mmCIF file of C-alpha atoms in Angstrom:
data_model
loop_
_atom_site.group_PDB
_atom_site.id
_atom_site.type_symbol
_atom_site.label_atom_id
_atom_site.label_comp_id
_atom_site.label_asym_id
_atom_site.label_seq_id
_atom_site.Cartn_x
_atom_site.Cartn_y
_atom_site.Cartn_z
ATOM 1 C CA MET A 1 107.824 89.513 56.159
ATOM 2 C CA GLU A 2 108.621 88.055 59.108
ATOM 3 C CA LYS A 3 105.654 86.890 61.514
ATOM 4 C CA MET A 4 104.607 89.417 63.979
ATOM 5 C CA LYS A 5 106.268 88.528 67.581
ATOM 6 C CA ALA A 6 106.244 90.475 70.697
ATOM 7 C CA ILE A 7 107.125 90.187 74.401
ATOM 8 C CA PHE A 8 105.159 92.019 77.016
ATOM 9 C CA HIS A 9 107.131 93.043 79.909
ATOM 10 C CA ILE A 10 105.025 93.504 83.313
ATOM 11 C CA ASP A 11 106.835 94.285 86.848
ATOM 12 C CA GLU A 12 103.921 95.441 88.729
ATOM 13 C CA MET A 13 100.683 93.570 89.827
ATOM 14 C CA GLU A 14 98.441 96.997 88.973
ATOM 15 C CA LYS A 15 99.548 96.498 85.039
ATOM 16 C CA TRP A 16 97.926 93.210 84.887
ATOM 17 C CA SER A 17 94.623 94.511 83.736
ATOM 18 C CA LEU A 18 95.672 96.710 81.157
ATOM 19 C CA THR A 19 98.737 94.208 79.929
ATOM 20 C CA LEU A 20 95.877 91.315 79.540
ATOM 21 C CA ILE A 21 93.510 93.615 77.840
ATOM 22 C CA ASN A 22 96.463 94.876 75.255
ATOM 23 C CA VAL A 23 96.838 90.884 74.758
ATOM 24 C CA ARG A 24 92.827 90.481 74.394
ATOM 25 C CA ASN A 25 92.849 92.810 71.569
ATOM 26 C CA LEU A 26 96.085 91.631 69.805
ATOM 27 C CA LEU A 27 94.894 88.428 69.363
ATOM 28 C CA ARG A 28 91.318 89.399 68.437
ATOM 29 C CA ASP A 29 92.536 92.414 65.994
ATOM 30 C CA SER A 30 95.193 90.582 64.251
ATOM 31 C CA GLU A 31 94.984 89.037 60.708
ATOM 32 C CA GLU A 32 97.952 87.057 60.693
ATOM 33 C CA GLU A 33 99.379 84.713 63.485
ATOM 34 C CA VAL A 34 101.029 86.607 66.653
ATOM 35 C CA GLU A 35 103.643 84.933 68.685
ATOM 36 C CA ILE A 36 102.773 86.713 72.045
ATOM 37 C CA GLU A 37 104.896 85.892 75.409
ATOM 38 C CA VAL A 38 103.797 87.796 78.573
ATOM 39 C CA LEU A 39 106.653 87.950 80.982
ATOM 40 C CA ALA A 40 106.337 88.670 84.480
ATOM 41 C CA ASN A 41 109.260 89.727 87.146
ATOM 42 C CA SER A 42 109.390 91.515 90.377
ATOM 43 C CA SER A 43 105.942 91.633 92.411
ATOM 44 C CA ALA A 44 104.126 91.002 89.192
ATOM 45 C CA VAL A 45 104.782 87.148 89.383
ATOM 46 C CA LYS A 46 102.160 86.862 91.852
ATOM 47 C CA GLY A 47 99.753 87.377 89.257
ATOM 48 C CA PHE A 48 100.638 83.862 88.345
ATOM 49 C CA THR A 49 98.794 82.400 91.513
ATOM 50 C CA PRO A 50 95.698 80.441 91.052
ATOM 51 C CA ASP A 51 93.572 82.668 93.564
ATOM 52 C CA PHE A 52 94.680 86.170 91.890
ATOM 53 C CA GLU A 53 91.379 87.773 90.301
ATOM 54 C CA LEU A 54 92.493 87.502 86.668
ATOM 55 C CA ALA A 55 93.920 83.939 86.939
ATOM 56 C CA HIS A 56 91.096 83.072 84.676
ATOM 57 C CA VAL A 57 91.812 85.246 81.792
ATOM 58 C CA ILE A 58 95.498 84.029 81.902
ATOM 59 C CA THR A 59 94.264 80.862 81.478
ATOM 60 C CA LYS A 60 92.301 81.334 78.946
ATOM 61 C CA GLN A 61 94.299 83.361 76.603
ATOM 62 C CA ASN A 62 97.224 80.638 77.413
ATOM 63 C CA ALA A 63 94.692 78.418 75.699
ATOM 64 C CA LYS A 64 94.712 80.613 72.707
ATOM 65 C CA GLY A 65 98.394 80.364 72.592
ATOM 66 C CA VAL A 66 99.907 83.098 74.712
ATOM 67 C CA LYS A 67 102.877 82.186 76.490
ATOM 68 C CA PHE A 68 103.572 83.038 80.022
ATOM 69 C CA SER A 69 106.707 83.130 81.768
ATOM 70 C CA ALA A 70 107.778 83.906 85.409
ATOM 71 C CA CYS A 71 111.304 84.971 86.679
ATOM 72 C CA LYS A 72 112.741 82.579 88.784
ATOM 73 C CA ASN A 73 114.562 85.211 91.308
ATOM 74 C CA ALA A 74 111.236 87.223 91.531
ATOM 75 C CA LEU A 75 109.278 84.142 92.202
ATOM 76 C CA GLU A 76 112.109 83.047 95.069
ATOM 77 C CA ALA A 77 111.609 86.805 96.434
ATOM 78 C CA CYS A 78 107.955 86.432 96.778
ATOM 79 C CA ASP A 79 108.388 82.965 98.248
ATOM 80 C CA LEU A 80 106.396 81.157 95.499
ATOM 81 C CA GLY A 81 107.611 77.916 94.322
ATOM 82 C CA LYS A 82 106.690 76.172 90.972
ATOM 83 C CA ASN A 83 103.564 74.613 92.482
ATOM 84 C CA ASP A 84 102.194 77.778 93.921
ATOM 85 C CA ILE A 85 101.530 79.280 90.239
ATOM 86 C CA LEU A 86 99.721 78.193 87.544
ATOM 87 C CA GLU A 87 101.120 74.945 85.588
ATOM 88 C CA PHE A 88 101.324 76.313 82.143
ATOM 89 C CA VAL A 89 103.431 79.442 83.131
ATOM 90 C CA ARG A 90 107.272 78.801 82.062
ATOM 91 C CA VAL A 91 109.840 79.419 84.923
ATOM 92 C CA VAL A 92 112.643 81.235 83.454
ATOM 93 C CA PRO A 93 115.919 81.718 85.257
ATOM 94 C CA ASN A 94 116.692 85.185 84.734
ATOM 95 C CA SER A 95 113.916 87.683 83.089
ATOM 96 C CA MET A 96 116.424 89.997 81.833
ATOM 97 C CA ILE A 97 118.215 87.307 79.870
ATOM 98 C CA GLU A 98 114.645 86.443 78.306
ATOM 99 C CA LEU A 99 114.220 89.739 77.155
ATOM 100 C CA ILE A 100 117.473 90.476 75.766
ATOM 101 C CA GLN A 101 117.351 86.953 73.971
ATOM 102 C CA LYS A 102 113.665 87.644 72.473
ATOM 103 C CA GLN A 103 114.758 90.773 71.299
ATOM 104 C CA LYS A 104 117.468 89.167 69.374
ATOM 105 C CA GLU A 105 115.068 86.880 68.092
ATOM 106 C CA GLY A 106 113.031 89.855 66.601
ATOM 107 C CA PHE A 107 110.216 90.177 69.368
ATOM 108 C CA ALA A 108 109.049 93.502 69.699
ATOM 109 C CA TYR A 109 109.213 95.005 73.306
ATOM 110 C CA ILE A 110 106.084 96.270 74.660
ATOM 111 C CA ARG A 111 105.834 97.538 78.343
ATOM 112 C CA PRO A 112 102.500 98.438 79.251
ATOM 113 C CA MET B 1 125.617 85.004 67.864
ATOM 114 C CA GLU B 2 126.421 88.240 68.766
ATOM 115 C CA LYS B 3 126.903 89.292 72.415
ATOM 116 C CA MET B 4 124.063 90.217 74.635
ATOM 117 C CA LYS B 5 123.820 94.035 75.006
ATOM 118 C CA ALA B 6 120.982 95.860 76.961
ATOM 119 C CA ILE B 7 119.893 99.252 77.823
ATOM 120 C CA PHE B 8 117.993 99.928 80.842
ATOM 121 C CA HIS B 9 115.867 102.999 80.838
ATOM 122 C CA ILE B 10 115.079 104.864 84.095
ATOM 123 C CA ASP B 11 113.234 108.063 84.450
ATOM 124 C CA GLU B 12 111.933 107.908 88.089
ATOM 125 C CA MET B 13 113.576 107.892 91.216
ATOM 126 C CA GLU B 14 111.276 104.867 92.651
ATOM 127 C CA LYS B 15 112.603 102.774 90.153
ATOM 128 C CA TRP B 16 116.542 102.573 90.988
ATOM 129 C CA SER B 17 116.113 100.051 93.036
ATOM 130 C CA LEU B 18 113.946 97.677 90.959
ATOM 131 C CA THR B 19 116.423 98.785 88.243
ATOM 132 C CA LEU B 20 119.756 97.670 90.361
ATOM 133 C CA ILE B 21 118.005 94.475 91.423
ATOM 134 C CA ASN B 22 117.674 93.798 87.934
ATOM 135 C CA VAL B 23 121.018 94.399 86.555
ATOM 136 C CA ARG B 24 122.444 92.653 89.571
ATOM 137 C CA ASN B 25 120.581 89.348 88.651
ATOM 138 C CA LEU B 26 121.532 89.648 85.098
ATOM 139 C CA LEU B 27 125.327 89.905 86.001
ATOM 140 C CA ARG B 28 125.033 86.910 88.144
ATOM 141 C CA ASP B 29 123.058 84.624 86.093
ATOM 142 C CA SER B 30 124.678 85.345 82.938
ATOM 143 C CA GLU B 31 126.909 82.683 81.457
ATOM 144 C CA GLU B 32 128.084 84.874 78.732
ATOM 145 C CA GLU B 33 129.344 88.643 79.027
ATOM 146 C CA VAL B 34 126.647 91.120 78.782
ATOM 147 C CA GLU B 35 127.128 94.677 78.224
ATOM 148 C CA ILE B 36 125.135 96.791 80.178
ATOM 149 C CA GLU B 37 123.823 100.544 79.802
ATOM 150 C CA VAL B 38 121.949 102.205 82.589
ATOM 151 C CA LEU B 39 120.428 105.325 80.958
ATOM 152 C CA ALA B 40 118.795 107.943 83.337
ATOM 153 C CA ASN B 41 116.647 110.523 82.451
ATOM 154 C CA SER B 42 113.952 113.161 83.969
ATOM 155 C CA SER B 43 114.322 113.058 87.817
ATOM 156 C CA ALA B 44 115.937 109.891 87.712
ATOM 157 C CA VAL B 45 119.176 111.711 87.252
ATOM 158 C CA LYS B 46 119.496 112.496 90.997
ATOM 159 C CA GLY B 47 120.382 109.130 91.974
ATOM 160 C CA PHE B 48 124.089 109.694 90.414
ATOM 161 C CA THR B 49 124.305 112.014 93.355
ATOM 162 C CA PRO B 50 126.986 110.796 95.941
ATOM 163 C CA ASP B 51 124.550 110.782 98.786
ATOM 164 C CA PHE B 52 121.786 109.080 97.265
ATOM 165 C CA GLU B 53 121.230 105.884 99.402
ATOM 166 C CA LEU B 54 122.045 103.299 96.635
ATOM 167 C CA ALA B 55 125.126 105.264 94.901
ATOM 168 C CA HIS B 56 127.478 102.329 96.612
ATOM 169 C CA VAL B 57 125.575 100.204 94.581
ATOM 170 C CA ILE B 58 125.874 102.045 91.161
ATOM 171 C CA THR B 59 129.542 102.385 92.304
ATOM 172 C CA LYS B 60 129.634 98.553 92.768
ATOM 173 C CA GLN B 61 128.141 97.806 89.611
ATOM 174 C CA ASN B 62 130.121 100.221 87.761
ATOM 175 C CA ALA B 63 133.190 98.605 89.001
ATOM 176 C CA LYS B 64 131.957 95.333 87.305
ATOM 177 C CA GLY B 65 131.762 96.997 83.690
ATOM 178 C CA VAL B 66 128.133 98.247 83.926
ATOM 179 C CA LYS B 67 128.353 101.716 82.410
ATOM 180 C CA PHE B 68 126.024 104.477 83.880
ATOM 181 C CA SER B 69 124.847 107.579 81.623
ATOM 182 C CA ALA B 70 122.836 110.529 82.582
ATOM 183 C CA CYS B 71 121.147 113.099 80.302
ATOM 184 C CA LYS B 72 122.366 116.685 79.886
ATOM 185 C CA ASN B 73 119.096 118.036 79.860
ATOM 186 C CA ALA B 74 117.781 116.653 82.993
ATOM 187 C CA LEU B 75 120.794 117.447 84.605
ATOM 188 C CA GLU B 76 120.511 120.920 83.763
ATOM 189 C CA ALA B 77 116.948 120.736 84.781
ATOM 190 C CA CYS B 78 117.529 119.432 88.424
ATOM 191 C CA ASP B 79 120.494 121.944 89.023
ATOM 192 C CA LEU B 80 123.187 119.413 88.822
ATOM 193 C CA GLY B 81 126.235 119.600 86.910
ATOM 194 C CA LYS B 82 129.329 117.187 85.999
ATOM 195 C CA ASN B 83 130.709 117.906 89.512
ATOM 196 C CA ASP B 84 127.814 116.695 91.431
ATOM 197 C CA ILE B 85 127.275 113.358 90.282
ATOM 198 C CA LEU B 86 129.359 110.126 90.782
ATOM 199 C CA GLU B 87 132.526 110.778 88.368
ATOM 200 C CA PHE B 88 132.148 107.478 86.304
ATOM 201 C CA VAL B 89 128.783 108.654 85.162
ATOM 202 C CA ARG B 90 128.856 109.511 81.236
ATOM 203 C CA VAL B 91 126.883 112.217 80.517
ATOM 204 C CA VAL B 92 125.057 112.167 77.259
ATOM 205 C CA PRO B 93 123.795 115.418 75.580
ATOM 206 C CA ASN B 94 120.474 113.911 75.067
ATOM 207 C CA SER B 95 119.105 110.627 76.220
ATOM 208 C CA MET B 96 116.763 109.830 73.611
ATOM 209 C CA ILE B 97 118.942 110.029 70.895
ATOM 210 C CA GLU B 98 121.084 107.463 73.087
ATOM 211 C CA LEU B 99 118.089 105.191 73.466
ATOM 212 C CA ILE B 100 117.827 105.151 69.503
ATOM 213 C CA GLN B 101 121.260 104.391 68.942
ATOM 214 C CA LYS B 102 121.725 101.964 71.286
ATOM 215 C CA GLN B 103 118.682 100.194 69.605
ATOM 216 C CA LYS B 104 120.061 100.460 66.400
ATOM 217 C CA GLU B 105 123.459 99.038 67.557
ATOM 218 C CA GLY B 106 121.110 96.148 68.646
ATOM 219 C CA PHE B 107 121.027 96.914 72.659
ATOM 220 C CA ALA B 108 117.766 95.302 73.684
ATOM 221 C CA TYR B 109 115.687 98.246 75.662
ATOM 222 C CA ILE B 110 114.714 97.206 78.995
ATOM 223 C CA ARG B 111 112.546 100.044 81.001
ATOM 224 C CA PRO B 112 111.884 98.808 84.728
ATOM 225 C CA MET C 1 123.595 104.334 58.827
ATOM 226 C CA GLU C 2 119.876 104.235 58.426
ATOM 227 C CA LYS C 3 118.144 107.112 59.305
ATOM 228 C CA MET C 4 116.989 107.671 63.506
ATOM 229 C CA LYS C 5 113.305 106.253 64.028
ATOM 230 C CA ALA C 6 111.653 106.139 67.497
ATOM 231 C CA ILE C 7 108.016 105.636 68.714
ATOM 232 C CA PHE C 8 107.209 106.644 71.850
ATOM 233 C CA HIS C 9 104.419 104.321 73.783
ATOM 234 C CA ILE C 10 102.168 106.422 76.051
ATOM 235 C CA ASP C 11 99.377 104.731 78.090
ATOM 236 C CA GLU C 12 98.682 107.260 81.236
ATOM 237 C CA MET C 13 97.929 110.552 81.301
ATOM 238 C CA GLU C 14 100.479 111.235 84.089
ATOM 239 C CA LYS C 15 103.073 110.931 81.213
ATOM 240 C CA TRP C 16 102.220 113.181 78.553
ATOM 241 C CA SER C 17 104.303 116.134 80.059
ATOM 242 C CA LEU C 18 107.460 113.876 80.059
ATOM 243 C CA THR C 19 106.699 112.320 76.673
ATOM 244 C CA LEU C 20 106.339 115.967 75.227
ATOM 245 C CA ILE C 21 109.781 117.299 76.890
ATOM 246 C CA ASN C 22 111.456 113.902 75.557
ATOM 247 C CA VAL C 23 110.179 114.471 71.819
ATOM 248 C CA ARG C 24 110.711 118.472 72.384
ATOM 249 C CA ASN C 25 114.507 117.721 73.245
ATOM 250 C CA LEU C 26 115.006 115.152 70.361
ATOM 251 C CA LEU C 27 113.770 117.616 67.987
ATOM 252 C CA ARG C 28 115.839 120.310 69.262
ATOM 253 C CA ASP C 29 119.137 118.242 69.694
ATOM 254 C CA SER C 30 119.076 115.940 66.967
ATOM 255 C CA GLU C 31 121.544 116.929 64.051
ATOM 256 C CA GLU C 32 120.152 114.328 61.650
ATOM 257 C CA GLU C 33 116.565 113.991 60.611
ATOM 258 C CA VAL C 34 114.578 111.947 62.985
ATOM 259 C CA GLU C 35 111.106 110.261 62.177
ATOM 260 C CA ILE C 36 109.187 110.377 65.455
ATOM 261 C CA GLU C 37 105.822 108.819 66.365
ATOM 262 C CA VAL C 38 103.781 109.148 69.746
ATOM 263 C CA LEU C 39 101.338 106.079 70.265
ATOM 264 C CA ALA C 40 99.013 106.570 72.671
ATOM 265 C CA ASN C 41 96.573 103.919 73.884
ATOM 266 C CA SER C 42 94.530 103.051 77.294
ATOM 267 C CA SER C 43 93.378 106.445 79.041
ATOM 268 C CA ALA C 44 96.191 108.401 77.303
ATOM 269 C CA VAL C 45 94.335 108.726 74.114
ATOM 270 C CA LYS C 46 91.990 111.566 76.250
ATOM 271 C CA GLY C 47 95.256 113.665 75.350
ATOM 272 C CA PHE C 48 94.015 114.379 72.014
ATOM 273 C CA THR C 49 91.360 115.946 73.018
ATOM 274 C CA PRO C 50 91.471 119.796 71.579
ATOM 275 C CA ASP C 51 90.822 120.651 75.637
ATOM 276 C CA PHE C 52 93.765 119.156 77.093
ATOM 277 C CA GLU C 53 96.437 121.479 78.560
ATOM 278 C CA LEU C 54 99.004 120.298 76.455
ATOM 279 C CA ALA C 55 96.913 120.258 73.429
ATOM 280 C CA HIS C 56 98.903 123.039 71.972
ATOM 281 C CA VAL C 57 102.073 121.488 72.501
ATOM 282 C CA ILE C 58 101.109 118.548 70.752
ATOM 283 C CA THR C 59 99.954 120.309 67.789
ATOM 284 C CA LYS C 60 103.180 122.282 67.592
ATOM 285 C CA GLN C 61 105.287 119.329 67.617
ATOM 286 C CA ASN C 62 102.796 117.862 64.492
ATOM 287 C CA ALA C 63 103.624 120.677 62.718
ATOM 288 C CA LYS C 64 107.491 120.061 63.274
ATOM 289 C CA GLY C 65 106.933 116.533 61.609
ATOM 290 C CA VAL C 66 105.868 114.591 64.607
ATOM 291 C CA LYS C 67 103.043 111.986 64.006
ATOM 292 C CA PHE C 68 100.649 111.078 66.667
ATOM 293 C CA SER C 69 98.749 108.118 66.982
ATOM 294 C CA ALA C 70 95.724 106.947 68.763
ATOM 295 C CA CYS C 71 94.435 103.320 69.497
ATOM 296 C CA LYS C 72 90.814 102.958 68.010
ATOM 297 C CA ASN C 73 89.983 100.307 70.743
ATOM 298 C CA ALA C 74 91.243 103.055 73.423
ATOM 299 C CA LEU C 75 89.265 105.869 71.739
ATOM 300 C CA GLU C 76 85.901 103.441 72.048
ATOM 301 C CA ALA C 77 86.463 102.498 75.674
ATOM 302 C CA CYS C 78 86.907 106.304 76.326
ATOM 303 C CA ASP C 79 83.516 106.955 74.745
ATOM 304 C CA LEU C 80 85.969 109.197 71.842
ATOM 305 C CA GLY C 81 85.401 109.831 68.490
ATOM 306 C CA LYS C 82 87.198 110.755 65.360
ATOM 307 C CA ASN C 83 85.554 114.149 65.874
ATOM 308 C CA ASP C 84 86.668 114.768 69.447
ATOM 309 C CA ILE C 85 90.269 114.476 68.887
ATOM 310 C CA LEU C 86 92.718 116.844 67.282
ATOM 311 C CA GLU C 87 92.282 116.404 63.157
ATOM 312 C CA PHE C 88 95.972 115.262 62.582
ATOM 313 C CA VAL C 89 95.690 112.266 64.872
ATOM 314 C CA ARG C 90 95.833 109.044 62.991
ATOM 315 C CA VAL C 91 93.785 106.201 64.424
ATOM 316 C CA VAL C 92 95.338 103.091 63.887
ATOM 317 C CA PRO C 93 93.124 100.083 64.250
ATOM 318 C CA ASN C 94 95.140 98.531 67.381
ATOM 319 C CA SER C 95 97.823 100.140 69.204
ATOM 320 C CA MET C 96 100.002 96.656 69.795
ATOM 321 C CA ILE C 97 100.301 95.659 66.015
ATOM 322 C CA GLU C 98 101.133 99.310 65.106
ATOM 323 C CA LEU C 99 104.001 98.752 68.196
ATOM 324 C CA ILE C 100 105.033 95.404 66.469
ATOM 325 C CA GLN C 101 104.948 96.802 62.995
ATOM 326 C CA LYS C 102 107.165 99.903 63.812
ATOM 327 C CA GLN C 103 109.768 97.915 65.685
ATOM 328 C CA LYS C 104 110.025 95.476 62.583
ATOM 329 C CA GLU C 105 110.360 98.451 60.517
ATOM 330 C CA GLY C 106 113.523 99.823 62.782
ATOM 331 C CA PHE C 107 111.872 102.320 65.452
ATOM 332 C CA ALA C 108 113.685 102.347 68.625
ATOM 333 C CA TYR C 109 111.131 101.788 71.216
ATOM 334 C CA ILE C 110 110.854 104.184 73.983
ATOM 335 C CA ARG C 111 108.572 104.063 77.047
ATOM 336 C CA PRO C 112 108.875 107.240 78.984
#
């Protein structure tokens, strides 16, 4: 069977804690490799600034292979530029297109 | 690759603004045609009444090809009939069945 | 066409009422058989204790074939053991893996 792949969708700051706990448990409990992307849009992109209280968790999970993406439209709406966020975060032109494409590629959608 | 298709699921009035921003950006940023359906159930069906403050946005997006659907069960629970809502809104007998069928047809699921 | 299958994801206690209404309507309105799983993680697993005010609804829906699953990690975080919850609830080692696998098996994802 094909590799496990999941895209987590987060659009509220209040959901970062639960989302990162879900990702941590998934990394820990999975016996096979899992491809994981955490996509933030709307106000949740503010979680990618280095002074966010969970930035160290995000950084640690990225070191373990988790991809983090931010919606360009949302960053602009929050007045954040590429230089204001963690350097490993990928900026996607449109988060909806990203969600559609990943699901077409077989990623499971998870909305904590 | 097959056309991009997405179904947005909204069940809270508070989510209309974000949902419509997501749809607007998707329409604007996509280079290829996208089939979009916005399905409202629970109390979110009240967003389809003409006096809702974002009704003009819904109407504009519909003119651009976005389909809007309302759950019949939810409309009844809110004491709303076909004549109380925007005329282009399609009433589906059961929103869960709609969500399942669309995902089977390859629609990405997006829950703002 | 393949049988309809859906997995409902709930991670907040406040969502139990809406989730169970969605499931009830789906059971009632579907003309063909539907395979339904309701997966609870995070604090929503507390809905599986027998003293939860909607426990009788959960029990009734289970009798109609709906499967209910609880995340082991979440149960532990809530200090709940297998004996503290309704006996028909299946405990899954990791709810994220369950969500990924079910979507791979063709289950539609629904997040009320």
